[in-house]
């Protein structure tokens, strides 16, 4: 562009000088100024050739400067495009990494939510188990206390029974001959009633008139023996059935006197009256 401007300027200078020369020739042909001092103008040398040369050198340097600038601009543009392409690639790679990280974060968030829910369920289950365990421990302690109480009661009853059994054994040694006498005298048979505290007493009566000896009649009653020496005796069953007030009167006399003969005599008398027979003394 600068070279074009310089070229145009040189062409304009040449045209100007040609125009001036042509006008000067026409004026000389018409008029003569050689004799007039006014026509004697000083000669001015503008040195257009040197100016033209310098302008040409300037144009060459300017064109070279413009060419270098254009090359530099092209190189910078290419470098910019290359860097821009790299930036785009980095951006795509970064966006891919961001998408991957977001997907990973979403997965981790889901896992954390699920684990939090499972943790809450486990804590609830643990709390339920702890409550159940506490209830079981309380029930266990209660059962241990009840077992200990029951064991003490059992031990106390066993001790009392052993003490009573020892006394009864001593008493039986003393009462053995007496019981044998009453069994013979009253026709009585004393046996167990199927329970530790029950004694069964049976009386034998002769057969009714006209009957055979094998048709002897039997009357029985069951006596409840107290566990301790201070407890009361009780008749729990009779066969045949006797009047309750009569039986209670006999038992009351037994508890007052603690004499087994009172019971054996009284009950035989009641059975004899009930069966319409007279006591037979053997």
PDB file of C-alpha atoms in Angstrom:
ATOM      1  CA  UNK A   1       0.000   0.000   0.000  1.00  0.00           C
ATOM      2  CA  UNK A   2       2.840   2.426   0.839  1.00  0.00           C
ATOM      3  CA  UNK A   3       4.636   1.466  -2.381  1.00  0.00           C
ATOM      4  CA  UNK A   4       1.511   2.301  -4.356  1.00  0.00           C
ATOM      5  CA  UNK A   5       1.298   5.770  -2.663  1.00  0.00           C
ATOM      6  CA  UNK A   6       4.949   6.581  -3.455  1.00  0.00           C
ATOM      7  CA  UNK A   7       4.512   5.499  -7.066  1.00  0.00           C
ATOM      8  CA  UNK A   8       1.461   7.734  -7.449  1.00  0.00           C
ATOM      9  CA  UNK A   9       3.388  10.629  -5.920  1.00  0.00           C
ATOM     10  CA  UNK A  10       6.283  10.213  -8.389  1.00  0.00           C
ATOM     11  CA  UNK A  11       3.874  10.065 -11.314  1.00  0.00           C
ATOM     12  CA  UNK A  12       2.227  13.299 -10.125  1.00  0.00           C
ATOM     13  CA  UNK A  13       5.624  15.041  -9.893  1.00  0.00           C
ATOM     14  CA  UNK A  14       6.500  13.962 -13.430  1.00  0.00           C
ATOM     15  CA  UNK A  15       3.179  15.191 -14.800  1.00  0.00           C
ATOM     16  CA  UNK A  16       3.591  18.517 -12.977  1.00  0.00           C
ATOM     17  CA  UNK A  17       7.036  19.110 -14.416  1.00  0.00           C
ATOM     18  CA  UNK A  18       5.860  18.194 -17.911  1.00  0.00           C
ATOM     19  CA  UNK A  19       2.945  20.612 -17.600  1.00  0.00           C
ATOM     20  CA  UNK A  20       5.254  23.410 -16.408  1.00  0.00           C
ATOM     21  CA  UNK A  21       7.695  22.784 -19.249  1.00  0.00           C
ATOM     22  CA  UNK A  22       4.907  22.795 -21.777  1.00  0.00           C
ATOM     23  CA  UNK A  23       3.498  26.099 -20.503  1.00  0.00           C
ATOM     24  CA  UNK A  24       6.954  27.644 -20.445  1.00  0.00           C
ATOM     25  CA  UNK A  25       7.532  26.677 -24.080  1.00  0.00           C
ATOM     26  CA  UNK A  26       4.239  28.161 -25.146  1.00  0.00           C
ATOM     27  CA  UNK A  27       4.966  31.444 -23.327  1.00  0.00           C
ATOM     28  CA  UNK A  28       8.437  31.649 -24.856  1.00  0.00           C
ATOM     29  CA  UNK A  29       7.062  31.126 -28.251  1.00  0.00           C
ATOM     30  CA  UNK A  30       4.580  33.893 -27.800  1.00  0.00           C
ATOM     31  CA  UNK A  31       6.504  36.275 -25.579  1.00  0.00           C
ATOM     32  CA  UNK A  32      10.122  36.860 -24.991  1.00  0.00           C
ATOM     33  CA  UNK A  33      11.322  37.400 -21.483  1.00  0.00           C
ATOM     34  CA  UNK A  34      14.946  37.138 -22.099  1.00  0.00           C
ATOM     35  CA  UNK A  35      15.328  40.855 -22.123  1.00  0.00           C
ATOM     36  CA  UNK A  36      13.221  41.424 -19.032  1.00  0.00           C
ATOM     37  CA  UNK A  37      14.900  41.080 -15.694  1.00  0.00           C
ATOM     38  CA  UNK A  38      11.686  39.854 -14.266  1.00  0.00           C
ATOM     39  CA  UNK A  39      11.995  36.714 -16.250  1.00  0.00           C
ATOM     40  CA  UNK A  40      15.334  35.890 -14.797  1.00  0.00           C
ATOM     41  CA  UNK A  41      14.189  33.504 -11.926  1.00  0.00           C
ATOM     42  CA  UNK A  42      16.672  31.611  -9.776  1.00  0.00           C
ATOM     43  CA  UNK A  43      17.173  27.975 -10.618  1.00  0.00           C
ATOM     44  CA  UNK A  44      15.926  25.592  -7.904  1.00  0.00           C
ATOM     45  CA  UNK A  45      17.131  21.995  -7.837  1.00  0.00           C
ATOM     46  CA  UNK A  46      14.685  19.791  -5.947  1.00  0.00           C
ATOM     47  CA  UNK A  47      16.790  16.689  -6.488  1.00  0.00           C
ATOM     48  CA  UNK A  48      13.815  14.552  -7.422  1.00  0.00           C
ATOM     49  CA  UNK A  49      15.993  11.646  -8.420  1.00  0.00           C
ATOM     50  CA  UNK A  50      17.480  11.363  -4.971  1.00  0.00           C
ATOM     51  CA  UNK A  51      14.031  11.785  -3.449  1.00  0.00           C
ATOM     52  CA  UNK A  52      12.670   9.142  -5.768  1.00  0.00           C
ATOM     53  CA  UNK A  53      15.488   6.808  -4.828  1.00  0.00           C
ATOM     54  CA  UNK A  54      14.972   7.380  -1.166  1.00  0.00           C
ATOM     55  CA  UNK A  55      11.241   6.948  -1.541  1.00  0.00           C
ATOM     56  CA  UNK A  56      11.879   3.702  -3.427  1.00  0.00           C
ATOM     57  CA  UNK A  57      14.187   2.477  -0.657  1.00  0.00           C
ATOM     58  CA  UNK A  58      11.595   3.498   1.929  1.00  0.00           C
ATOM     59  CA  UNK A  59       8.907   1.683  -0.020  1.00  0.00           C
ATOM     60  CA  UNK A  60      11.085  -1.430  -0.144  1.00  0.00           C
ATOM     61  CA  UNK A  61      11.794  -1.272   3.599  1.00  0.00           C
ATOM     62  CA  UNK A  62       8.155  -0.511   4.331  1.00  0.00           C
ATOM     63  CA  UNK A  63       7.010  -3.422   2.190  1.00  0.00           C
ATOM     64  CA  UNK A  64       9.517  -5.676   3.985  1.00  0.00           C
ATOM     65  CA  UNK A  65       8.221  -4.358   7.345  1.00  0.00           C
ATOM     66  CA  UNK A  66       4.635  -4.990   6.270  1.00  0.00           C
ATOM     67  CA  UNK A  67       5.564  -8.496   5.062  1.00  0.00           C
ATOM     68  CA  UNK A  68       7.283  -9.281   8.366  1.00  0.00           C
ATOM     69  CA  UNK A  69       4.276  -7.965  10.243  1.00  0.00           C
ATOM     70  CA  UNK A  70       1.923 -10.018   8.093  1.00  0.00           C
ATOM     71  CA  UNK A  71       4.031 -13.126   8.691  1.00  0.00           C
ATOM     72  CA  UNK A  72       4.141 -12.377  12.406  1.00  0.00           C
ATOM     73  CA  UNK A  73       0.374 -11.863  12.454  1.00  0.00           C
ATOM     74  CA  UNK A  74      -0.145 -15.112  10.547  1.00  0.00           C
ATOM     75  CA  UNK A  75       2.176 -16.952  12.914  1.00  0.00           C
ATOM     76  CA  UNK A  76       0.468 -15.446  15.951  1.00  0.00           C
ATOM     77  CA  UNK A  77      -2.938 -16.310  14.466  1.00  0.00           C
ATOM     78  CA  UNK A  78      -1.802 -19.866  13.798  1.00  0.00           C
ATOM     79  CA  UNK A  79      -0.354 -20.083  17.301  1.00  0.00           C
ATOM     80  CA  UNK A  80      -3.586 -18.692  18.698  1.00  0.00           C
ATOM     81  CA  UNK A  81      -5.626 -21.203  16.711  1.00  0.00           C
ATOM     82  CA  UNK A  82      -3.346 -23.997  17.904  1.00  0.00           C
ATOM     83  CA  UNK A  83      -3.641 -22.816  21.512  1.00  0.00           C
ATOM     84  CA  UNK A  84      -7.381 -22.388  21.077  1.00  0.00           C
ATOM     85  CA  UNK A  85      -7.606 -25.951  19.744  1.00  0.00           C
ATOM     86  CA  UNK A  86      -5.620 -27.172  22.725  1.00  0.00           C
ATOM     87  CA  UNK A  87      -7.853 -25.186  25.054  1.00  0.00           C
ATOM     88  CA  UNK A  88     -10.928 -26.713  23.395  1.00  0.00           C
ATOM     89  CA  UNK A  89      -9.450 -30.192  23.774  1.00  0.00           C
ATOM     90  CA  UNK A  90      -8.598 -29.436  27.406  1.00  0.00           C
ATOM     91  CA  UNK A  91     -12.117 -28.106  27.899  1.00  0.00           C
ATOM     92  CA  UNK A  92     -13.639 -31.247  26.381  1.00  0.00           C
ATOM     93  CA  UNK A  93     -11.379 -33.412  28.543  1.00  0.00           C
ATOM     94  CA  UNK A  94     -12.252 -31.340  31.603  1.00  0.00           C
ATOM     95  CA  UNK A  95     -15.968 -31.562  30.799  1.00  0.00           C
ATOM     96  CA  UNK A  96     -15.647 -35.340  30.458  1.00  0.00           C
ATOM     97  CA  UNK A  97     -13.852 -35.503  33.797  1.00  0.00           C
ATOM     98  CA  UNK A  98     -16.526 -33.289  35.366  1.00  0.00           C
ATOM     99  CA  UNK A  99     -19.268 -35.578  34.013  1.00  0.00           C
ATOM    100  CA  UNK A 100     -17.411 -38.624  35.364  1.00  0.00           C
ATOM    101  CA  UNK A 101     -16.924 -36.974  38.759  1.00  0.00           C
ATOM    102  CA  UNK A 102     -20.594 -35.911  38.882  1.00  0.00           C
ATOM    103  CA  UNK A 103     -21.655 -39.480  38.078  1.00  0.00           C
ATOM    104  CA  UNK A 104     -19.297 -40.788  40.777  1.00  0.00           C
ATOM    105  CA  UNK A 105     -20.631 -38.225  43.266  1.00  0.00           C
ATOM    106  CA  UNK A 106     -24.210 -39.220  42.449  1.00  0.00           C
ATOM    107  CA  UNK A 107     -23.311 -42.889  42.975  1.00  0.00           C
ATOM    108  CA  UNK A 108     -21.540 -42.079  46.238  1.00  0.00           C
ATOM    109  CA  UNK A 109     -24.496 -39.982  47.372  1.00  0.00           C
ATOM    110  CA  UNK A 110     -26.859 -42.886  46.648  1.00  0.00           C
ATOM    111  CA  UNK A 111     -24.578 -45.284  48.519  1.00  0.00           C
ATOM    112  CA  UNK A 112     -24.341 -42.891  51.501  1.00  0.00           C
ATOM    113  CA  UNK A 113     -28.132 -42.492  51.567  1.00  0.00           C
ATOM    114  CA  UNK A 114     -28.601 -46.266  51.453  1.00  0.00           C
ATOM    115  CA  UNK A 115     -25.978 -46.819  54.164  1.00  0.00           C
ATOM    116  CA  UNK A 116     -27.588 -44.115  56.320  1.00  0.00           C
ATOM    117  CA  UNK A 117     -30.962 -45.873  55.928  1.00  0.00           C
ATOM    118  CA  UNK A 118     -29.399 -49.242  56.769  1.00  0.00           C
ATOM    119  CA  UNK A 119     -27.625 -47.669  59.756  1.00  0.00           C
ATOM    120  CA  UNK A 120     -30.918 -46.232  60.993  1.00  0.00           C
ATOM    121  CA  UNK A 121     -32.586 -49.644  60.654  1.00  0.00           C
ATOM    122  CA  UNK A 122     -29.678 -51.345  62.452  1.00  0.00           C
ATOM    123  CA  UNK A 123     -29.783 -48.788  65.272  1.00  0.00           C
ATOM    124  CA  UNK A 124     -33.533 -49.321  65.606  1.00  0.00           C
ATOM    125  CA  UNK A 125     -33.031 -53.101  65.651  1.00  0.00           C
ATOM    126  CA  UNK A 126     -30.201 -52.760  68.193  1.00  0.00           C
ATOM    127  CA  UNK A 127     -32.409 -50.560  70.389  1.00  0.00           C
ATOM    128  CA  UNK A 128     -35.186 -53.161  70.171  1.00  0.00           C
ATOM    129  CA  UNK A 129     -32.741 -55.953  71.039  1.00  0.00           C
ATOM    130  CA  UNK A 130     -31.306 -53.938  73.937  1.00  0.00           C
ATOM    131  CA  UNK A 131     -34.827 -53.282  75.232  1.00  0.00           C
ATOM    132  CA  UNK A 132     -35.680 -56.972  74.841  1.00  0.00           C
ATOM    133  CA  UNK A 133     -32.408 -57.960  76.554  1.00  0.00           C
ATOM    134  CA  UNK A 134     -33.137 -55.548  79.415  1.00  0.00           C
ATOM    135  CA  UNK A 135     -36.631 -57.016  79.768  1.00  0.00           C
ATOM    136  CA  UNK A 136     -35.179 -60.533  79.700  1.00  0.00           C
ATOM    137  CA  UNK A 137     -32.607 -59.617  82.360  1.00  0.00           C
ATOM    138  CA  UNK A 138     -35.343 -58.175  84.548  1.00  0.00           C
ATOM    139  CA  UNK A 139     -37.417 -61.331  84.024  1.00  0.00           C
ATOM    140  CA  UNK A 140     -34.344 -63.462  84.768  1.00  0.00           C
ATOM    141  CA  UNK A 141     -33.652 -61.555  87.991  1.00  0.00           C
ATOM    142  CA  UNK A 142     -37.292 -61.901  88.954  1.00  0.00           C
ATOM    143  CA  UNK A 143     -37.196 -65.655  88.273  1.00  0.00           C
ATOM    144  CA  UNK A 144     -33.927 -65.996  90.202  1.00  0.00           C
ATOM    145  CA  UNK A 145     -35.529 -64.212  93.142  1.00  0.00           C
ATOM    146  CA  UNK A 146     -38.634 -66.396  92.883  1.00  0.00           C
ATOM    147  CA  UNK A 147     -36.474 -69.533  92.619  1.00  0.00           C
ATOM    148  CA  UNK A 148     -34.412 -68.466  95.618  1.00  0.00           C
ATOM    149  CA  UNK A 149     -37.585 -67.750  97.609  1.00  0.00           C
ATOM    150  CA  UNK A 150     -39.121 -71.067  96.562  1.00  0.00           C
ATOM    151  CA  UNK A 151     -35.893 -72.889  97.373  1.00  0.00           C
ATOM    152  CA  UNK A 152     -35.856 -71.356 100.850  1.00  0.00           C
ATOM    153  CA  UNK A 153     -39.459 -72.402 101.344  1.00  0.00           C
ATOM    154  CA  UNK A 154     -38.655 -75.904 100.079  1.00  0.00           C
ATOM    155  CA  UNK A 155     -35.635 -76.086 102.361  1.00  0.00           C
ATOM    156  CA  UNK A 156     -37.747 -74.921 105.286  1.00  0.00           C
ATOM    157  CA  UNK A 157     -40.455 -77.496 104.466  1.00  0.00           C
ATOM    158  CA  UNK A 158     -37.876 -80.232 104.011  1.00  0.00           C
ATOM    159  CA  UNK A 159     -36.306 -79.352 107.334  1.00  0.00           C
ATOM    160  CA  UNK A 160     -39.731 -79.336 108.972  1.00  0.00           C
ATOM    161  CA  UNK A 161     -40.662 -82.646 107.336  1.00  0.00           C
ATOM    162  CA  UNK A 162     -37.381 -84.196 108.346  1.00  0.00           C
ATOM    163  CA  UNK A 163     -37.893 -82.948 111.874  1.00  0.00           C
ATOM    164  CA  UNK A 164     -41.468 -84.235 111.854  1.00  0.00           C
ATOM    165  CA  UNK A 165     -40.384 -87.543 110.320  1.00  0.00           C
ATOM    166  CA  UNK A 166     -37.754 -87.921 113.017  1.00  0.00           C
ATOM    167  CA  UNK A 167     -40.350 -87.231 115.704  1.00  0.00           C
ATOM    168  CA  UNK A 168     -42.824 -89.545 114.039  1.00  0.00           C
ATOM    169  CA  UNK A 169     -40.197 -92.252 113.865  1.00  0.00           C
ATOM    170  CA  UNK A 170     -39.452 -91.797 117.529  1.00  0.00           C
ATOM    171  CA  UNK A 171     -43.148 -91.706 118.259  1.00  0.00           C
ATOM    172  CA  UNK A 172     -43.780 -94.785 116.117  1.00  0.00           C
ATOM    173  CA  UNK A 173     -41.203 -96.684 118.085  1.00  0.00           C
ATOM    174  CA  UNK A 174     -43.126 -95.743 121.165  1.00  0.00           C
ATOM    175  CA  UNK A 175     -46.568 -96.213 119.604  1.00  0.00           C
ATOM    176  CA  UNK A 176     -45.767 -99.485 117.845  1.00  0.00           C
ATOM    177  CA  UNK A 177     -46.851-101.749 120.681  1.00  0.00           C
ATOM    178  CA  UNK A 178     -49.878 -99.560 121.357  1.00  0.00           C
ATOM    179  CA  UNK A 179     -50.940 -99.585 117.701  1.00  0.00           C
ATOM    180  CA  UNK A 180     -50.512-103.329 117.575  1.00  0.00           C
ATOM    181  CA  UNK A 181     -52.730-103.590 120.624  1.00  0.00           C
ATOM    182  CA  UNK A 182     -55.426-101.385 119.126  1.00  0.00           C
ATOM    183  CA  UNK A 183     -55.258-103.166 115.785  1.00  0.00           C
ATOM    184  CA  UNK A 184     -55.852-106.461 117.629  1.00  0.00           C
ATOM    185  CA  UNK A 185     -58.365-105.061 120.109  1.00  0.00           C
ATOM    186  CA  UNK A 186     -60.454-103.027 117.647  1.00  0.00           C
ATOM    187  CA  UNK A 187     -60.013-105.104 114.496  1.00  0.00           C
ATOM    188  CA  UNK A 188     -58.198-102.201 112.830  1.00  0.00           C
ATOM    189  CA  UNK A 189     -55.756-102.088 109.935  1.00  0.00           C
ATOM    190  CA  UNK A 190     -53.610 -98.975 109.400  1.00  0.00           C
ATOM    191  CA  UNK A 191     -51.988 -98.408 105.967  1.00  0.00           C
ATOM    192  CA  UNK A 192     -50.791 -95.661 103.649  1.00  0.00           C
ATOM    193  CA  UNK A 193     -53.320 -93.600 101.726  1.00  0.00           C
ATOM    194  CA  UNK A 194     -51.226 -92.946  98.615  1.00  0.00           C
ATOM    195  CA  UNK A 195     -50.007 -89.601  99.920  1.00  0.00           C
ATOM    196  CA  UNK A 196     -47.294 -88.719 102.413  1.00  0.00           C
ATOM    197  CA  UNK A 197     -49.756 -86.861 104.621  1.00  0.00           C
ATOM    198  CA  UNK A 198     -52.641 -89.333 104.371  1.00  0.00           C
ATOM    199  CA  UNK A 199     -53.170 -92.432 106.555  1.00  0.00           C
ATOM    200  CA  UNK A 200     -55.892 -94.921 105.717  1.00  0.00           C
ATOM    201  CA  UNK A 201     -57.574 -96.751 108.616  1.00  0.00           C
ATOM    202  CA  UNK A 202     -59.797 -99.777 107.962  1.00  0.00           C
ATOM    203  CA  UNK A 203     -62.159-101.556 110.435  1.00  0.00           C
ATOM    204  CA  UNK A 204     -63.362-105.138 110.022  1.00  0.00           C
ATOM    205  CA  UNK A 205     -66.904-105.994 111.114  1.00  0.00           C
ATOM    206  CA  UNK A 206     -68.480-109.463 111.304  1.00  0.00           C
ATOM    207  CA  UNK A 207     -70.884-110.470 108.530  1.00  0.00           C
ATOM    208  CA  UNK A 208     -74.556-109.862 108.825  1.00  0.00           C
ATOM    209  CA  UNK A 209     -76.718-112.516 110.467  1.00  0.00           C
ATOM    210  CA  UNK A 210     -76.971-115.572 108.269  1.00  0.00           C
ATOM    211  CA  UNK A 211     -73.899-114.649 106.283  1.00  0.00           C
ATOM    212  CA  UNK A 212     -70.669-116.559 105.849  1.00  0.00           C
ATOM    213  CA  UNK A 213     -67.361-115.589 107.523  1.00  0.00           C
ATOM    214  CA  UNK A 214     -66.005-114.532 104.161  1.00  0.00           C
ATOM    215  CA  UNK A 215     -68.610-111.807 104.014  1.00  0.00           C
ATOM    216  CA  UNK A 216     -66.952-109.606 106.628  1.00  0.00           C
ATOM    217  CA  UNK A 217     -67.784-105.956 106.239  1.00  0.00           C
ATOM    218  CA  UNK A 218     -65.184-103.165 106.150  1.00  0.00           C
ATOM    219  CA  UNK A 219     -65.354 -99.483 107.029  1.00  0.00           C
ATOM    220  CA  UNK A 220     -62.529 -97.037 106.248  1.00  0.00           C
ATOM    221  CA  UNK A 221     -61.561 -93.416 106.760  1.00  0.00           C
ATOM    222  CA  UNK A 222     -58.584 -91.346 105.642  1.00  0.00           C
ATOM    223  CA  UNK A 223     -56.771 -89.119 108.095  1.00  0.00           C
ATOM    224  CA  UNK A 224     -54.722 -86.116 107.054  1.00  0.00           C
ATOM    225  CA  UNK A 225     -51.642 -85.892 109.279  1.00  0.00           C
ATOM    226  CA  UNK A 226     -50.272 -82.350 109.861  1.00  0.00           C
ATOM    227  CA  UNK A 227     -46.732 -81.496 108.751  1.00  0.00           C
ATOM    228  CA  UNK A 228     -45.820 -80.073 112.140  1.00  0.00           C
ATOM    229  CA  UNK A 229     -46.507 -81.298 115.626  1.00  0.00           C
ATOM    230  CA  UNK A 230     -48.715 -78.292 116.350  1.00  0.00           C
ATOM    231  CA  UNK A 231     -50.925 -78.726 113.289  1.00  0.00           C
ATOM    232  CA  UNK A 232     -54.396 -80.186 113.413  1.00  0.00           C
ATOM    233  CA  UNK A 233     -55.520 -83.609 112.213  1.00  0.00           C
ATOM    234  CA  UNK A 234     -58.372 -83.866 109.712  1.00  0.00           C
ATOM    235  CA  UNK A 235     -60.560 -86.711 108.458  1.00  0.00           C
ATOM    236  CA  UNK A 236     -60.894 -86.197 104.707  1.00  0.00           C
ATOM    237  CA  UNK A 237     -62.897 -89.258 103.656  1.00  0.00           C
ATOM    238  CA  UNK A 238     -65.105 -91.975 105.221  1.00  0.00           C
ATOM    239  CA  UNK A 239     -66.755 -95.067 103.786  1.00  0.00           C
ATOM    240  CA  UNK A 240     -69.563 -95.510 104.562  1.00  0.00           C
ATOM    241  CA  UNK A 241     -70.336 -91.809 104.923  1.00  0.00           C
ATOM    242  CA  UNK A 242     -70.646 -90.568 108.478  1.00  0.00           C
ATOM    243  CA  UNK A 243     -72.247 -87.506 109.944  1.00  0.00           C
ATOM    244  CA  UNK A 244     -69.853 -84.571 109.602  1.00  0.00           C
ATOM    245  CA  UNK A 245     -70.560 -83.105 113.040  1.00  0.00           C
ATOM    246  CA  UNK A 246     -69.883 -86.448 114.733  1.00  0.00           C
ATOM    247  CA  UNK A 247     -66.600 -86.845 112.858  1.00  0.00           C
ATOM    248  CA  UNK A 248     -65.599 -83.255 113.674  1.00  0.00           C
ATOM    249  CA  UNK A 249     -66.271 -83.883 117.364  1.00  0.00           C
ATOM    250  CA  UNK A 250     -63.992 -86.937 117.364  1.00  0.00           C
ATOM    251  CA  UNK A 251     -61.233 -85.065 115.476  1.00  0.00           C
ATOM    252  CA  UNK A 252     -61.511 -82.148 117.854  1.00  0.00           C
ATOM    253  CA  UNK A 253     -60.958 -84.460 120.837  1.00  0.00           C
ATOM    254  CA  UNK A 254     -57.942 -85.968 118.979  1.00  0.00           C
ATOM    255  CA  UNK A 255     -56.386 -82.513 118.411  1.00  0.00           C
ATOM    256  CA  UNK A 256     -56.962 -81.641 122.045  1.00  0.00           C
ATOM    257  CA  UNK A 257     -55.535 -84.827 123.534  1.00  0.00           C
ATOM    258  CA  UNK A 258     -53.081 -85.855 120.795  1.00  0.00           C
ATOM    259  CA  UNK A 259     -54.071 -89.456 121.693  1.00  0.00           C
ATOM    260  CA  UNK A 260     -54.522 -91.757 118.688  1.00  0.00           C
ATOM    261  CA  UNK A 261     -56.651 -94.110 120.812  1.00  0.00           C
ATOM    262  CA  UNK A 262     -59.329 -91.412 121.048  1.00  0.00           C
ATOM    263  CA  UNK A 263     -59.546 -91.304 117.256  1.00  0.00           C
ATOM    264  CA  UNK A 264     -59.562 -95.074 116.749  1.00  0.00           C
ATOM    265  CA  UNK A 265     -62.186 -95.692 119.397  1.00  0.00           C
ATOM    266  CA  UNK A 266     -64.377 -92.779 118.392  1.00  0.00           C
ATOM    267  CA  UNK A 267     -64.347 -93.581 114.672  1.00  0.00           C
ATOM    268  CA  UNK A 268     -65.092 -97.296 115.291  1.00  0.00           C
ATOM    269  CA  UNK A 269     -67.986 -96.330 117.480  1.00  0.00           C
ATOM    270  CA  UNK A 270     -69.356 -94.060 114.743  1.00  0.00           C
ATOM    271  CA  UNK A 271     -68.987 -96.787 112.103  1.00  0.00           C
ATOM    272  CA  UNK A 272     -70.593 -99.339 114.448  1.00  0.00           C
ATOM    273  CA  UNK A 273     -73.583 -97.087 115.025  1.00  0.00           C
ATOM    274  CA  UNK A 274     -73.836 -96.407 111.316  1.00  0.00           C
ATOM    275  CA  UNK A 275     -73.691-100.111 110.413  1.00  0.00           C
ATOM    276  CA  UNK A 276     -76.000-101.206 113.303  1.00  0.00           C
ATOM    277  CA  UNK A 277     -73.500-103.509 114.913  1.00  0.00           C
ATOM    278  CA  UNK A 278     -72.110-103.865 118.401  1.00  0.00           C
ATOM    279  CA  UNK A 279     -68.414-103.492 119.044  1.00  0.00           C
ATOM    280  CA  UNK A 280     -66.695-106.828 119.355  1.00  0.00           C
ATOM    281  CA  UNK A 281     -63.865-106.929 121.741  1.00  0.00           C
ATOM    282  CA  UNK A 282     -61.306-109.639 120.941  1.00  0.00           C
TER     283      UNK A 282
END
